[in-house]
CSV table of C-alpha atoms and ligand atoms in Angstrom, one decimal:
chain,number,residue,atom,x,y,z
A,1,MET,CA,2.5,10.5,4.8
A,2,ILE,CA,5.7,8.5,5.6
A,3,LEU,CA,7.6,10.4,3.0
A,4,LYS,CA,6.8,14.0,4.4
A,5,GLY,CA,9.9,15.5,5.6
A,6,LYS,CA,12.1,12.7,4.3
A,7,HIS,CA,15.5,13.2,2.6
A,8,ILE,CA,15.4,11.1,-0.6
A,9,LEU,CA,18.4,10.5,-2.9
A,10,VAL,CA,17.3,9.5,-6.5
A,11,GLY,CA,20.1,7.8,-8.4
A,12,ILE,CA,19.5,7.5,-12.2
A,13,SER,CA,21.6,5.6,-14.8
A,14,GLY,CA,21.5,5.5,-18.7
A,15,GLY,CA,18.3,3.8,-19.6
A,16,ILE,CA,15.5,5.2,-21.7
A,17,ALA,CA,13.1,5.1,-18.5
A,18,ALA,CA,15.3,8.0,-17.2
A,19,TYR,CA,12.7,10.2,-18.9
A,20,LYS,CA,10.1,9.2,-16.3
A,21,ILE,CA,12.3,10.4,-13.3
A,22,PRO,CA,11.7,14.1,-13.4
A,23,GLU,CA,7.8,13.0,-12.8
A,24,LEU,CA,8.9,10.5,-9.8
A,25,ILE,CA,10.8,13.5,-8.3
A,26,ARG,CA,7.8,15.8,-8.5
A,27,LEU,CA,5.5,13.4,-7.0
A,28,LEU,CA,8.1,12.8,-4.1
A,29,LYS,CA,8.3,16.5,-3.4
A,30,LYS,CA,4.3,16.6,-3.6
A,31,ALA,CA,4.4,14.1,-0.8
A,32,GLY,CA,6.7,16.5,1.3
A,33,ALA,CA,10.1,14.9,0.7
A,34,ASP,CA,13.3,16.6,-0.1
A,35,VAL,CA,14.9,15.2,-3.2
A,36,GLN,CA,18.5,15.2,-4.6
A,37,VAL,CA,19.9,13.7,-7.7
A,38,THR,CA,22.8,11.8,-8.3
A,39,THR,CA,23.4,10.2,-12.0
A,40,THR,CA,25.8,8.5,-14.0
A,41,LYS,CA,27.4,10.4,-17.2
A,42,HIS,CA,24.9,8.3,-19.6
A,43,ALA,CA,22.0,9.1,-17.9
A,44,LEU,CA,22.2,12.7,-18.8
A,45,GLU,CA,22.0,11.7,-22.5
A,46,PHE,CA,18.1,11.0,-21.6
A,47,VAL,CA,17.4,13.4,-19.3
A,48,THR,CA,19.2,16.9,-18.8
A,49,SER,CA,20.8,18.2,-15.8
A,50,LEU,CA,18.6,21.3,-16.1
A,51,THR,CA,15.3,19.5,-15.8
A,52,LEU,CA,16.6,17.5,-12.8
A,53,GLN,CA,18.0,20.5,-11.1
A,54,THR,CA,14.6,22.4,-11.7
A,55,VAL,CA,12.4,19.8,-10.3
A,56,SER,CA,14.4,18.8,-7.4
A,57,GLY,CA,15.5,22.4,-6.6
A,58,HIS,CA,19.1,21.3,-6.1
A,59,LYS,CA,22.4,21.1,-8.0
A,60,VAL,CA,22.8,17.6,-9.7
A,61,TYR,CA,25.7,15.3,-8.8
A,62,SER,CA,26.9,13.8,-11.8
A,63,ASP,CA,30.8,14.2,-11.9
A,64,VAL,CA,32.9,13.3,-9.0
A,65,PHE,CA,36.0,15.2,-10.7
A,66,ALA,CA,34.3,18.5,-11.7
A,67,ALA,CA,34.3,21.5,-9.8
A,68,ILE,CA,36.2,19.6,-6.8
A,69,ASN,CA,35.7,22.6,-4.4
A,70,GLU,CA,32.0,22.6,-4.4
A,71,HIS,CA,31.6,18.8,-4.7
A,72,SER,CA,34.6,16.8,-3.4
A,73,THR,CA,32.8,15.0,-0.7
A,74,GLU,CA,29.2,14.8,-2.3
A,75,HIS,CA,29.8,10.8,-2.5
A,76,ILE,CA,29.9,10.9,1.4
A,77,SER,CA,27.7,13.9,2.3
A,78,LEU,CA,25.0,12.8,0.2
A,79,PRO,CA,24.4,9.5,1.8
A,80,ASP,CA,24.6,11.1,5.0
A,81,TRP,CA,21.8,13.5,4.2
A,82,ALA,CA,19.5,10.8,2.7
A,83,ASP,CA,17.0,8.9,4.7
A,84,MET,CA,16.9,6.4,2.0
A,85,MET,CA,17.7,6.1,-2.0
A,86,ILE,CA,15.9,5.2,-5.1
A,87,ILE,CA,18.0,3.8,-7.9
A,88,ALA,CA,15.8,4.0,-11.3
A,89,PRO,CA,16.3,3.2,-13.9
A,90,ALA,CA,19.1,0.6,-13.0
A,91,THR,CA,21.0,-0.7,-16.1
A,92,ALA,CA,22.5,-4.0,-16.3
A,93,ASN,CA,25.8,-2.2,-16.3
A,94,LEU,CA,24.8,-0.2,-13.1
A,95,LEU,CA,23.7,-3.4,-11.3
A,96,CYS,CA,26.6,-5.5,-12.2
A,97,LYS,CA,28.9,-2.7,-10.9
A,98,MET,CA,27.0,-2.0,-7.6
A,99,ALA,CA,27.0,-5.9,-6.7
A,100,HIS,CA,30.6,-5.9,-7.1
A,101,GLY,CA,31.4,-2.7,-5.1
A,102,ILE,CA,32.9,-0.9,-8.4
A,103,ALA,CA,32.8,2.8,-7.4
A,104,ASP,CA,34.1,4.6,-10.6
A,105,ASP,CA,31.6,7.4,-10.8
A,106,ALA,CA,29.2,9.8,-8.9
A,107,LEU,CA,26.3,7.3,-8.6
A,108,THR,CA,28.2,4.2,-7.8
A,109,THR,CA,30.4,6.0,-5.3
A,110,THR,CA,27.6,7.4,-3.7
A,111,PHE,CA,26.0,3.9,-3.4
A,112,ALA,CA,29.2,2.4,-2.0
A,113,ALA,CA,28.7,4.8,0.8
A,114,MET,CA,24.9,4.2,1.4
A,115,ARG,CA,24.0,2.4,4.5
A,116,LYS,CA,20.5,3.4,4.7
A,117,PRO,CA,17.4,1.9,2.8
A,118,VAL,CA,17.8,1.6,-1.1
A,119,VAL,CA,15.1,0.9,-3.7
A,120,ILE,CA,16.3,-0.4,-6.9
A,121,ALA,CA,14.3,-0.4,-10.2
A,122,PRO,CA,16.1,-2.6,-13.0
A,123,ALA,CA,15.1,-1.5,-16.6
A,124,MET,CA,16.8,-3.1,-19.6
A,125,ASN,CA,16.2,-5.3,-22.8
A,126,THR,CA,14.7,-8.6,-21.9
A,127,ASN,CA,18.0,-10.5,-23.0
A,128,MET,CA,20.1,-8.2,-21.1
A,129,TYR,CA,17.9,-8.6,-18.1
A,130,ASN,CA,18.0,-12.3,-18.4
A,131,SER,CA,21.8,-12.6,-19.0
A,132,PRO,CA,23.5,-14.6,-16.2
A,133,ALA,CA,25.5,-11.4,-15.1
A,134,THR,CA,22.5,-9.4,-14.5
A,135,GLN,CA,20.6,-12.2,-12.9
A,136,HIS,CA,23.6,-13.0,-10.7
A,137,ALA,CA,23.9,-9.3,-9.7
A,138,ILE,CA,20.2,-8.9,-8.9
A,139,SER,CA,20.3,-11.6,-6.8
A,140,MET,CA,23.3,-10.6,-4.9
A,141,LEU,CA,21.9,-7.2,-4.4
A,142,SER,CA,18.6,-8.8,-3.3
A,143,LYS,CA,20.3,-10.2,-0.3
A,144,TRP,CA,21.6,-6.8,1.1
A,145,GLU,CA,19.4,-6.1,4.2
A,146,ASN,CA,19.0,-2.3,3.0
A,147,ILE,CA,17.8,-3.3,-0.5
A,148,THR,CA,14.4,-3.4,-1.8
A,149,MET,CA,14.9,-4.8,-5.3
A,150,LEU,CA,12.0,-4.3,-7.6
A,151,ASP,CA,11.2,-6.9,-10.3
A,152,ALA,CA,11.5,-5.4,-13.8
A,153,ALA,CA,7.8,-5.3,-15.2
A,154,SER,CA,6.6,-7.1,-18.5
A,155,GLY,CA,5.4,-5.1,-21.5
A,156,GLU,CA,6.5,-3.1,-24.6
A,157,LEU,CA,10.3,-2.3,-24.4
A,158,ALA,CA,12.0,0.8,-26.3
A,159,CYS,CA,14.0,-1.6,-28.2
A,160,GLY,CA,11.0,-2.5,-30.3
A,161,THR,CA,10.3,-5.9,-28.6
A,162,SER,CA,8.0,-7.1,-25.8
A,163,GLY,CA,9.0,-8.8,-22.7
A,164,LYS,CA,10.3,-8.5,-19.2
A,165,GLY,CA,12.6,-5.6,-18.7
A,166,ARG,CA,10.3,-2.3,-18.3
A,167,MET,CA,10.9,0.0,-15.4
A,168,GLN,CA,8.2,-0.4,-12.8
A,169,GLU,CA,5.9,2.9,-12.9
A,170,VAL,CA,6.3,5.9,-11.0
A,171,ASP,CA,3.4,4.9,-8.5
A,172,VAL,CA,5.2,1.5,-7.6
A,173,LEU,CA,8.5,3.3,-7.0
A,174,ILE,CA,6.6,5.6,-4.5
A,175,ALA,CA,5.0,2.6,-2.8
A,176,ALA,CA,8.2,0.7,-2.6
A,177,ALA,CA,9.9,4.1,-1.1
A,178,GLU,CA,7.2,4.3,1.6
A,179,TYR,CA,7.8,0.4,2.2
A,180,ALA,CA,11.7,0.7,2.4
A,181,LEU,CA,11.2,3.7,5.0
A,182,THR,CA,8.8,1.8,7.6
A,183,PRO,CA,10.3,-0.4,10.3
A,184,LYS,CA,9.3,-4.0,9.6
A,185,THR,CA,7.4,-4.5,13.1
A,186,LEU,CA,4.9,-6.9,11.4
A,187,LEU,CA,7.5,-8.8,9.6
A,188,GLY,CA,6.1,-12.6,8.7
A,189,LYS,CA,2.8,-11.9,10.5
A,190,GLN,CA,-0.2,-13.2,8.4
A,191,VAL,CA,-2.9,-10.2,8.3
A,192,LEU,CA,-6.4,-10.8,7.1
A,193,ILE,CA,-8.5,-7.5,6.1
A,194,THR,CA,-12.1,-7.3,5.0
A,195,ALA,CA,-12.8,-3.9,3.1
A,196,GLY,CA,-15.4,-2.2,1.0
A,197,PRO,CA,-19.4,-2.8,0.9
A,198,THR,CA,-20.9,-6.0,-0.1
A,199,GLN,CA,-23.7,-6.0,-3.0
A,200,GLU,CA,-26.8,-8.2,-2.3
A,201,ALA,CA,-28.7,-9.2,-5.5
A,202,ILE,CA,-32.3,-8.6,-5.8
A,203,ASP,CA,-32.5,-9.7,-9.4
A,204,PRO,CA,-29.7,-10.0,-12.1
A,205,VAL,CA,-29.4,-6.2,-12.5
A,206,ARG,CA,-30.5,-4.7,-9.1
A,207,TYR,CA,-28.8,-5.1,-5.6
A,208,ILE,CA,-28.8,-3.6,-2.0
A,209,THR,CA,-25.7,-2.0,-1.3
A,210,ASN,CA,-24.0,0.8,1.2
A,211,ALA,CA,-21.8,4.1,0.8
A,212,SER,CA,-18.6,2.2,1.9
A,213,THR,CA,-15.8,3.2,-0.7
A,214,GLY,CA,-13.1,0.7,0.8
A,215,LYS,CA,-10.7,3.6,1.5
A,216,MET,CA,-10.1,2.6,5.2
A,217,GLY,CA,-9.7,-1.1,4.7
A,218,TYR,CA,-7.2,-0.6,1.8
A,219,ALA,CA,-5.3,2.0,4.0
A,220,LEU,CA,-5.0,-0.7,6.7
A,221,ALA,CA,-3.6,-2.9,4.3
A,222,ARG,CA,-1.1,-0.5,2.9
A,223,ALA,CA,0.1,0.0,6.7
A,224,CYS,CA,0.3,-3.6,7.2
A,225,LEU,CA,2.3,-4.4,4.1
A,226,ASN,CA,4.7,-1.5,4.7
A,227,ARG,CA,5.3,-3.0,8.0
A,228,GLY,CA,6.2,-6.4,6.3
A,229,ALA,CA,3.2,-8.5,6.8
A,230,ILE,CA,1.8,-11.0,4.6
A,231,VAL,CA,-1.6,-9.7,3.9
A,232,THR,CA,-5.0,-11.4,2.4
A,233,VAL,CA,-7.7,-8.5,1.6
A,234,VAL,CA,-11.0,-9.8,1.1
A,235,SER,CA,-12.8,-6.8,-0.8
A,236,GLY,CA,-16.2,-6.1,-1.7
A,237,PRO,CA,-16.6,-4.2,-5.2
A,238,CYS,CA,-14.8,-0.8,-4.8
A,239,GLN,CA,-12.5,1.6,-6.9
A,240,VAL,CA,-9.6,1.8,-4.6
A,241,SER,CA,-6.6,-0.4,-5.4
A,242,LEU,CA,-3.3,-1.7,-3.9
A,243,LYS,CA,-1.8,-2.4,-7.3
A,244,PRO,CA,1.7,-0.9,-6.8
A,245,TRP,CA,2.1,-2.8,-3.5
A,246,GLN,CA,1.3,-6.0,-5.3
A,247,GLU,CA,4.1,-5.7,-7.5
A,248,PHE,CA,6.6,-6.3,-4.4
A,249,CYS,CA,4.7,-7.5,-1.5
A,250,PRO,CA,3.3,-10.6,-0.2
A,251,LEU,CA,-0.5,-9.5,-1.1
A,252,GLN,CA,-3.4,-11.7,-1.7
A,253,MET,CA,-6.5,-10.0,-3.1
A,254,VAL,CA,-9.8,-11.8,-2.8
A,255,ASN,CA,-12.5,-10.2,-4.6
A,256,VAL,CA,-16.1,-10.9,-3.7
A,257,VAL,CA,-19.5,-9.6,-4.3
A,258,SER,CA,-22.0,-10.6,-1.6
A,259,SER,CA,-21.9,-10.8,2.0
A,260,ALA,CA,-22.1,-14.7,1.6
A,261,GLU,CA,-19.0,-14.9,-0.6
A,262,MET,CA,-17.2,-12.3,1.7
A,263,CYS,CA,-18.1,-14.8,4.8
A,264,GLN,CA,-16.9,-17.9,2.9
A,265,ALA,CA,-13.5,-16.2,1.9
A,266,THR,CA,-13.1,-14.8,5.1
A,267,ILE,CA,-13.6,-17.9,7.2
A,268,GLN,CA,-11.2,-19.8,4.7
A,269,ALA,CA,-8.5,-17.6,5.4
A,270,PHE,CA,-8.9,-17.2,9.0
A,271,ASP,CA,-7.0,-20.4,9.9
A,272,LYS,CA,-3.6,-19.0,9.1
A,273,THR,CA,-4.2,-15.4,10.3
A,274,ASP,CA,-2.4,-13.8,13.4
A,275,ILE,CA,-4.5,-10.5,12.9
A,276,ALA,CA,-7.9,-10.1,11.5
A,277,ILE,CA,-9.3,-6.6,10.8
A,278,LEU,CA,-12.9,-6.4,9.6
A,279,CYS,CA,-13.3,-3.2,8.3
A,280,ALA,CA,-16.0,-4.1,5.5
A,281,ALA,CA,-19.4,-2.6,5.6
A,282,VAL,CA,-21.0,-6.0,5.4
A,283,ALA,CA,-24.7,-6.0,4.6
A,284,ASP,CA,-26.8,-7.0,7.5
A,285,PHE,CA,-29.7,-8.0,5.4
A,286,THR,CA,-30.1,-9.9,2.1
A,287,PRO,CA,-32.9,-10.6,-0.3
A,288,LYS,CA,-34.6,-13.9,0.9
A,289,ASP,CA,-34.8,-14.7,-2.8
A,290,THR,CA,-33.0,-13.5,-5.8
A,291,ALA,CA,-35.1,-13.3,-9.0
A,292,ASP,CA,-33.4,-15.4,-12.0
A,293,LYS,CA,-34.8,-12.6,-14.3
A,294,LYS,CA,-35.0,-8.7,-13.9
A,295,ILE,CA,-38.2,-8.3,-11.8
A,296,LYS,CA,-41.0,-6.5,-14.2
A,297,LYS,CA,-43.1,-3.7,-13.1
A,298,GLN,CA,-46.8,-4.6,-13.5
A,299,PRO,CA,-49.0,-2.4,-15.0
A,300,GLY,CA,-50.8,-0.4,-12.1
A,301,GLN,CA,-48.3,-1.7,-9.6
A,302,ALA,CA,-48.3,0.8,-6.7
A,303,GLU,CA,-45.7,-1.2,-4.3
A,304,MET,CA,-43.3,-3.7,-4.2
A,305,THR,CA,-41.9,-5.7,-1.2
A,306,ILE,CA,-38.6,-7.3,-1.0
A,307,GLN,CA,-38.3,-9.8,1.8
A,308,LEU,CA,-35.3,-9.8,3.4
A,309,GLN,CA,-33.4,-12.2,5.7
A,310,THR,CA,-30.3,-11.7,8.1
A,311,THR,CA,-26.6,-12.4,7.0
A,312,THR,CA,-24.2,-14.4,8.8
A,313,ASP,CA,-22.1,-12.0,11.4
A,314,ILE,CA,-18.6,-12.7,9.9
A,315,ALA,CA,-17.0,-11.0,13.1
A,316,ALA,CA,-19.0,-12.9,15.3
A,317,THR,CA,-18.3,-16.1,13.6
A,318,LEU,CA,-14.6,-15.4,13.9
A,319,GLY,CA,-15.0,-14.3,17.3
A,320,LYS,CA,-16.2,-18.0,18.1
A,321,MET,CA,-13.3,-19.6,16.2
A,322,LYS,CA,-10.7,-17.1,17.6
A,323,GLN,CA,-7.4,-19.0,19.2
A,324,PRO,CA,-5.5,-17.2,21.8
A,325,HIS,CA,-2.6,-16.3,19.4
A,326,GLN,CA,-5.0,-14.5,17.0
A,327,THR,CA,-6.0,-10.9,17.5
A,328,LEU,CA,-9.6,-9.6,16.0
A,329,VAL,CA,-10.4,-6.1,15.4
A,330,GLY,CA,-13.8,-4.9,14.3
A,331,PHE,CA,-15.3,-1.8,13.2
A,332,ALA,CA,-18.5,0.1,14.5
A,333,LEU,CA,-19.9,3.0,12.6
A,334,GLU,CA,-22.6,4.5,14.9
A,335,THR,CA,-24.9,7.4,14.6
A,336,HIS,CA,-26.4,7.5,18.2
A,337,ASP,CA,-25.3,5.9,21.7
A,338,GLU,CA,-21.8,5.6,19.9
A,339,GLN,CA,-19.7,4.1,22.9
A,340,ALA,CA,-22.4,2.0,24.4
A,341,ASN,CA,-23.5,0.2,21.1
A,342,ALA,CA,-19.5,-0.3,20.2
A,343,GLU,CA,-18.8,-1.6,23.7
A,344,ARG,CA,-21.7,-4.2,23.1
A,345,LYS,CA,-20.4,-5.1,19.6
A,346,LEU,CA,-16.7,-5.8,21.3
A,347,GLN,CA,-18.3,-8.2,23.9
A,348,ALA,CA,-20.9,-9.7,21.8
A,349,LYS,CA,-18.4,-10.8,19.0
A,350,ASN,CA,-15.7,-11.4,21.2
A,351,LEU,CA,-13.2,-8.8,19.7
A,352,ASP,CA,-10.0,-7.7,21.1
A,353,MET,CA,-10.5,-4.0,19.9
A,354,ILE,CA,-13.3,-2.1,18.1
A,355,VAL,CA,-12.5,1.1,16.1
A,356,LEU,CA,-15.7,3.3,16.7
A,357,ASN,CA,-16.1,6.1,14.1
A,358,SER,CA,-19.3,8.1,14.8
A,359,LEU,CA,-21.1,9.6,11.7
A,360,GLN,CA,-21.9,12.8,14.0
A,361,ASP,CA,-18.2,13.5,13.9
A,362,LYS,CA,-17.4,15.8,10.8
A,363,GLY,CA,-14.9,14.5,8.4
A,364,ALA,CA,-15.4,11.0,9.6
A,365,GLY,CA,-16.9,7.8,7.7
A,366,PHE,CA,-17.9,6.8,4.4
A,367,GLY,CA,-16.2,8.6,1.3
A,368,VAL,CA,-14.2,11.1,2.7
A,369,ASP,CA,-10.3,11.0,3.0
A,370,THR,CA,-10.2,11.7,6.8
A,371,ASN,CA,-11.5,9.9,9.7
A,372,LYS,CA,-11.9,10.4,13.5
A,373,VAL,CA,-12.1,7.2,15.5
A,374,THR,CA,-12.1,6.0,19.1
A,375,LEU,CA,-10.1,2.9,19.8
A,376,LEU,CA,-12.0,0.6,22.5
A,377,TYR,CA,-10.2,-2.2,23.8
A,378,ALA,CA,-11.7,-5.7,25.5
A,379,ASN,CA,-9.9,-4.7,28.9
A,380,GLY,CA,-12.3,-1.6,29.1
A,381,THR,CA,-9.6,0.8,28.2
A,382,LYS,CA,-10.2,3.4,25.3
A,383,LYS,CA,-8.1,5.9,23.1
A,384,ASP,CA,-9.4,8.8,21.4
A,385,LEU,CA,-7.5,9.8,18.0
A,386,PRO,CA,-8.0,13.2,16.5
A,387,LEU,CA,-9.2,13.9,13.1
A,388,LEU,CA,-6.5,12.4,10.7
A,389,MET,CA,-6.1,11.4,7.2
A,390,LYS,CA,-7.4,7.8,6.6
A,391,GLN,CA,-4.0,6.6,6.0
A,392,GLU,CA,-2.7,8.1,9.4
A,393,VAL,CA,-5.7,6.4,11.1
A,394,ALA,CA,-4.6,3.0,9.5
A,395,ASP,CA,-1.2,3.4,10.7
A,396,ALA,CA,-2.4,4.6,14.4
A,397,ILE,CA,-4.7,1.5,14.5
A,398,ILE,CA,-1.8,-0.8,13.4
A,399,GLU,CA,0.3,0.8,16.0
A,400,GLN,CA,-2.0,-0.2,18.6
A,401,ILE,CA,-2.5,-3.5,17.6
A,402,ILE,CA,1.3,-4.4,17.6
B,501,C5P,O1,-22.9,-5.0,14.0
B,501,C5P,P1,-22.4,-4.2,13.1
B,501,C5P,O2,-22.5,-4.5,11.7
B,501,C5P,O3,-22.3,-2.7,13.4
B,501,C5P,O4,-20.7,-4.6,13.5
B,501,C5P,C1,-19.8,-3.9,12.6
B,501,C5P,C2,-18.6,-4.8,12.7
B,501,C5P,O5,-18.9,-6.3,12.2
B,501,C5P,C3,-17.5,-4.4,11.4
B,501,C5P,O6,-16.2,-4.8,12.0
B,501,C5P,C4,-18.0,-5.3,10.3
B,501,C5P,O7,-17.0,-5.6,9.4
B,501,C5P,C5,-18.4,-6.6,11.2
B,501,C5P,N1,-19.5,-7.3,10.4
B,501,C5P,C6,-19.1,-8.4,9.9
B,501,C5P,N2,-20.3,-9.4,9.2
B,501,C5P,C7,-21.7,-8.7,9.4
B,501,C5P,C8,-21.8,-7.4,9.9
B,501,C5P,C9,-20.8,-6.7,10.2
B,501,C5P,O8,-18.3,-8.9,10.1
B,501,C5P,N3,-22.4,-9.4,8.5
């Protein structure tokens, strides 16, 4: 969403990971960005100018001195055009040059004129990565306010060895681009998010759960991470992932299964929290007893009863613990008397805001990628949001909390 309509300048230097950059460009364009490319001379040994031109839809800027009439001011006009720059892969040579202001080719002259956000993804052999010169350059560049410096990843390297030096994968570069483009309105704030369903064990192989996929909670986590927050996600079992953000953002994942585990982990993290957003679909009831062994069907058995007991309401518990500097946000998924039910929960759980989604709204609720919510505040005001993608809903909710 953040990338839509953005102008992104991709800078490529001469490392083997350059072969992955056409795919990065394709995905940036798919996300709605317009992409232009500048390269070092050696990058074109690994990926052709024609490939880059074809995927980006623009002429590639690789030689400051060629075709002077056409390109003479590209190193100034491209940084002006761009909203941000991604430099990937960044070789040891390029990092050292950039750190010292050397501008002797198309990429480095463009970078020298770039005052907007820049994401840098180093990639090289482990020994080159660990060399004092490279580490010094990385540490210098990391201090620049407009630079998001990614750590090299560990794994197999093209030189046949294994170690630190791999370029971060394309999904991490895209997450970092979103991060770099988002104003840091939550910088340093501690945010706690519960997400996903819980599983309440009946016996070792059976459990009671619900249809929550975790998509909304994880979208909220992304919105907070992009704004510079320090995020703890207490998550029930679900398929969604925040892995790309984990590579460069302060994110703590606490994976739990049952409502009791979620309750314990959430209470434990609440003390240091500025904003808690309780998005998880926590079971309201759990089996009174969990069988040690798989429950067997008896011959001729017609019925089976599982006795349930209520779980601890995490939101209400935090509502009682809440200090004046803390903000507590809950969710309500309702099928009838939506607003009245949500208002009652807002009061009863001592929340500052409740996000109401009605299952009667088409495109809202579990599993789908869209949601339509109403925000209800403790002071009695309310705000209706239109049907939006879950990430847009998450961004809108966070903007309302700030
Ligand atoms: O009462 P209800 O379950 O509908 O309330 C929904 C809100 O309360 C959500 O924010 C949900 O995460 C939270 N909740 C909770 N602990 C429970 C049940 C719900 O935190 N045991």
